[in-house]
Tab-separated table of C-alpha atoms in Angstrom:
chain	number	residue	atom	x	y	z
W	1364	MET	CA	-43.148	179.218	14.126
W	1365	LYS	CA	-43.169	175.435	14.398
W	1366	LYS	CA	-41.208	173.565	17.048
W	1367	LEU	CA	-38.217	171.555	15.852
W	1368	GLU	CA	-39.967	168.257	16.623
W	1369	GLU	CA	-42.727	169.170	14.175
W	1370	TYR	CA	-40.264	169.080	11.273
W	1371	VAL	CA	-39.163	165.489	12.006
W	1372	ARG	CA	-41.135	162.867	10.091
W	1373	SER	CA	-41.911	159.749	12.155
W	1374	ILE	CA	-42.331	156.559	10.141
W	1375	PRO	CA	-43.887	153.642	12.051
W	1376	ASP	CA	-42.678	150.047	11.586
W	1377	PHE	CA	-39.471	150.976	9.745
W	1378	PRO	CA	-37.058	149.303	9.328
W	1379	GLU	CA	-39.005	146.638	11.241
W	1380	LYS	CA	-42.299	146.291	13.058
W	1381	GLY	CA	-42.432	148.158	16.368
W	1382	ILE	CA	-39.732	150.694	15.449
W	1383	ILE	CA	-40.524	154.346	14.795
W	1384	PHE	CA	-37.964	155.741	12.362
W	1385	ARG	CA	-37.176	159.431	12.957
W	1386	ASP	CA	-36.457	160.859	9.507
W	1387	ILE	CA	-34.370	164.036	9.294
W	1388	THR	CA	-34.828	164.515	5.548
W	1389	SER	CA	-38.070	166.346	6.312
W	1390	VAL	CA	-36.055	168.755	8.495
W	1391	LEU	CA	-33.454	169.311	5.762
W	1392	GLN	CA	-36.045	169.811	3.010
W	1393	ASP	CA	-37.718	172.714	4.819
W	1394	ALA	CA	-35.739	175.981	4.947
W	1395	ASP	CA	-37.209	176.929	8.336
W	1396	GLY	CA	-36.645	173.420	9.705
W	1397	LEU	CA	-33.034	173.372	8.554
W	1398	GLN	CA	-32.326	176.793	10.030
W	1399	LEU	CA	-34.036	175.875	13.307
W	1400	SER	CA	-32.054	172.621	13.559
W	1401	ILE	CA	-28.690	174.380	13.050
W	1402	ASN	CA	-29.651	177.181	15.450
W	1403	SER	CA	-30.823	174.676	18.086
W	1404	ILE	CA	-27.564	172.735	17.959
W	1405	GLN	CA	-25.526	175.944	18.102
W	1406	GLU	CA	-27.520	177.161	21.121
W	1407	LEU	CA	-26.646	173.924	22.936
W	1408	ILE	CA	-22.956	174.756	22.424
W	1409	GLY	CA	-23.460	178.314	23.641
W	1410	ASN	CA	-20.312	180.243	24.535
W	1411	LEU	CA	-18.202	177.146	25.151
W	1412	GLU	CA	-14.534	177.597	24.310
W	1413	PHE	CA	-13.347	175.042	21.749
W	1414	ASP	CA	-11.108	174.722	18.684
W	1415	VAL	CA	-12.565	172.109	16.349
W	1416	VAL	CA	-15.895	170.600	15.322
W	1417	VAL	CA	-15.748	166.877	14.500
W	1418	GLY	CA	-18.554	165.136	12.648
W	1419	PRO	CA	-19.044	161.638	11.258
W	1420	GLU	CA	-20.137	161.036	7.694
W	1421	SER	CA	-22.575	161.820	6.430
W	1422	ARG	CA	-25.113	163.505	8.650
W	1423	GLY	CA	-22.488	164.801	11.053
W	1424	PHE	CA	-21.167	166.738	8.050
W	1425	ILE	CA	-24.623	168.218	7.378
W	1426	PHE	CA	-24.954	169.628	10.884
W	1427	GLY	CA	-21.302	170.079	11.857
W	1428	VAL	CA	-20.060	172.164	8.930
W	1429	PRO	CA	-22.573	175.027	9.319
W	1430	ILE	CA	-21.848	175.162	13.061
W	1431	ALA	CA	-18.093	175.280	12.396
W	1432	TYR	CA	-18.651	177.989	9.799
W	1433	ASN	CA	-20.941	180.073	12.035
W	1434	MET	CA	-18.578	179.825	14.998
W	1435	LYS	CA	-15.392	180.301	12.928
W	1436	LYS	CA	-13.947	176.894	13.842
W	1437	ALA	CA	-12.282	174.165	11.829
W	1438	PHE	CA	-14.266	171.090	10.800
W	1439	VAL	CA	-12.745	167.593	10.899
W	1440	PRO	CA	-14.515	164.728	9.120
W	1441	VAL	CA	-14.605	161.197	10.472
W	1442	ARG	CA	-15.265	158.686	7.708
W	1443	LYS	CA	-15.750	155.025	7.014
W	1444	LYS	CA	-12.575	153.012	6.458
W	1445	GLY	CA	-10.831	153.688	3.169
W	1446	LYS	CA	-12.427	157.071	2.386
W	1447	LEU	CA	-9.743	159.464	3.676
W	1448	PRO	CA	-6.682	160.052	1.447
W	1449	CYS	CA	-3.906	160.712	3.982
W	1450	GLU	CA	-2.469	158.738	6.883
W	1451	THR	CA	-5.246	157.775	9.302
W	1452	ILE	CA	-5.936	156.121	12.606
W	1453	GLU	CA	-8.969	153.890	12.981
W	1454	CYS	CA	-11.376	152.510	15.545
W	1455	GLU	CA	-13.609	149.478	15.144
W	1456	PHE	CA	-16.975	149.475	16.903
W	1457	ASP	CA	-20.035	147.274	17.160
W	1458	LEU	CA	-23.214	147.815	15.211
W	1459	GLU	CA	-26.550	146.161	15.833
W	1460	TYR	CA	-25.615	143.468	13.301
W	1461	GLY	CA	-21.838	143.288	12.953
W	1462	SER	CA	-19.143	145.928	13.226
W	1463	ALA	CA	-17.748	148.938	11.380
W	1464	VAL	CA	-14.516	150.921	11.267
W	1465	LEU	CA	-14.175	154.704	11.387
W	1466	GLU	CA	-11.073	156.697	10.479
W	1467	ILE	CA	-9.711	160.176	11.064
W	1468	HIS	CA	-6.624	161.777	9.555
W	1469	LYS	CA	-3.693	161.320	11.890
W	1470	ASP	CA	-2.905	165.051	11.764
W	1471	ALA	CA	-6.519	166.304	12.079
W	1472	ILE	CA	-6.497	166.957	15.831
W	1473	LYS	CA	-3.545	168.529	17.587
W	1474	PRO	CA	-2.706	167.617	21.193
W	1475	GLY	CA	-4.612	169.858	23.582
W	1476	GLN	CA	-7.260	170.976	21.104
W	1477	LYS	CA	-10.758	171.212	22.535
W	1478	VAL	CA	-13.288	169.336	20.404
W	1479	VAL	CA	-17.060	169.486	19.966
W	1480	ILE	CA	-18.560	166.410	18.276
W	1481	ILE	CA	-21.802	166.949	16.342
W	1482	ASP	CA	-24.091	164.322	14.810
W	1483	ASP	CA	-27.729	163.966	13.854
W	1484	LEU	CA	-28.707	161.128	16.172
W	1485	ILE	CA	-27.616	159.187	19.220
W	1486	ALA	CA	-29.104	155.721	19.446
W	1487	THR	CA	-26.847	153.074	21.010
W	1488	GLY	CA	-23.847	155.455	21.181
W	1489	GLY	CA	-21.315	153.176	19.484
W	1490	THR	CA	-20.390	155.536	16.659
W	1491	ILE	CA	-19.740	158.493	18.933
W	1492	GLU	CA	-17.914	156.351	21.483
W	1493	ALA	CA	-15.526	155.342	18.666
W	1494	ILE	CA	-15.087	158.986	17.620
W	1495	VAL	CA	-14.276	159.989	21.206
W	1496	LYS	CA	-11.567	157.297	21.263
W	1497	LEU	CA	-10.115	158.593	17.986
W	1498	VAL	CA	-10.062	162.213	19.169
W	1499	GLU	CA	-8.513	161.328	22.521
W	1500	SER	CA	-5.898	159.054	20.947
W	1501	LEU	CA	-4.707	162.107	18.986
W	1502	GLY	CA	-4.489	164.151	22.197
W	1503	GLY	CA	-7.723	166.105	21.749
W	1504	GLU	CA	-10.124	166.858	24.579
W	1505	VAL	CA	-13.829	166.272	23.922
W	1506	VAL	CA	-15.565	169.195	25.640
W	1507	LYS	CA	-19.108	168.651	24.290
W	1508	ILE	CA	-21.118	166.178	22.223
W	1509	VAL	CA	-24.282	167.498	20.579
W	1510	PHE	CA	-27.038	165.705	18.686
W	1511	LEU	CA	-30.090	166.887	16.845
W	1512	MET	CA	-32.050	163.883	18.160
W	1513	GLU	CA	-31.687	161.297	20.906
W	1514	LEU	CA	-33.453	157.945	21.192
W	1515	ALA	CA	-33.293	157.708	24.986
W	1516	GLY	CA	-34.741	154.188	25.057
W	1517	LEU	CA	-31.543	152.834	23.469
W	1518	ALA	CA	-29.377	154.209	26.320
W	1519	GLY	CA	-26.565	155.513	24.104
W	1520	ARG	CA	-25.898	158.318	26.545
W	1521	GLU	CA	-24.658	155.713	29.056
W	1522	LYS	CA	-21.688	154.931	26.773
W	1523	LEU	CA	-20.799	158.612	26.913
W	1524	SER	CA	-21.026	159.090	30.677
W	1525	GLY	CA	-18.393	161.510	31.851
W	1526	TYR	CA	-18.894	163.730	28.791
W	1527	ASP	CA	-21.104	166.786	28.361
W	1528	VAL	CA	-23.863	165.453	26.085
W	1529	ALA	CA	-26.811	167.489	24.800
W	1530	SER	CA	-29.647	166.796	22.358
W	1531	ALA	CA	-32.034	169.279	20.752
W	1532	ILE	CA	-34.847	166.664	20.717
W	1533	VAL	CA	-35.191	163.658	23.041
W	1534	TYR	CA	-37.520	160.790	22.150
W	1535	GLU	CA	-38.166	158.501	25.117
W	1536	GLY	CA	-38.581	155.332	23.023
W	1537	LYS	CA	-36.369	153.498	20.565
């Protein structure tokens, strides 16, 4: 059986020269790769006690929903501003070029609930840092943050110091 890293397609000089883009579509398009990615993330969670999986659109949905299903937990989506139909709270965060706003339903996390956040990739950490703020502002406790891939050279993990962070694959560069 192939290692998880072997399913990830690396595309040099995208989106700009000197960057190696780590493409997860090659993982998703292979049945064994998809199963291995979900299993790897779930193994990183282990027997941790928690109530809710939270994932950002769209790739956090791809990996978070099967984990929630397998572990018999609820799934809470975090979306871009204006995409959720009920009352929300929001958090603005910085992107490489500009800023963005994420929202969560105001009633999605109950005070005291233990939360696992799942996403495909940690780069600079801004998206997940914003999600942590949203969860905590609703009274939730982030007990683990899990990624399929980590670009260690972008130091996103530093923004999440104080939290239990795990990645199935770690790439040393950007």
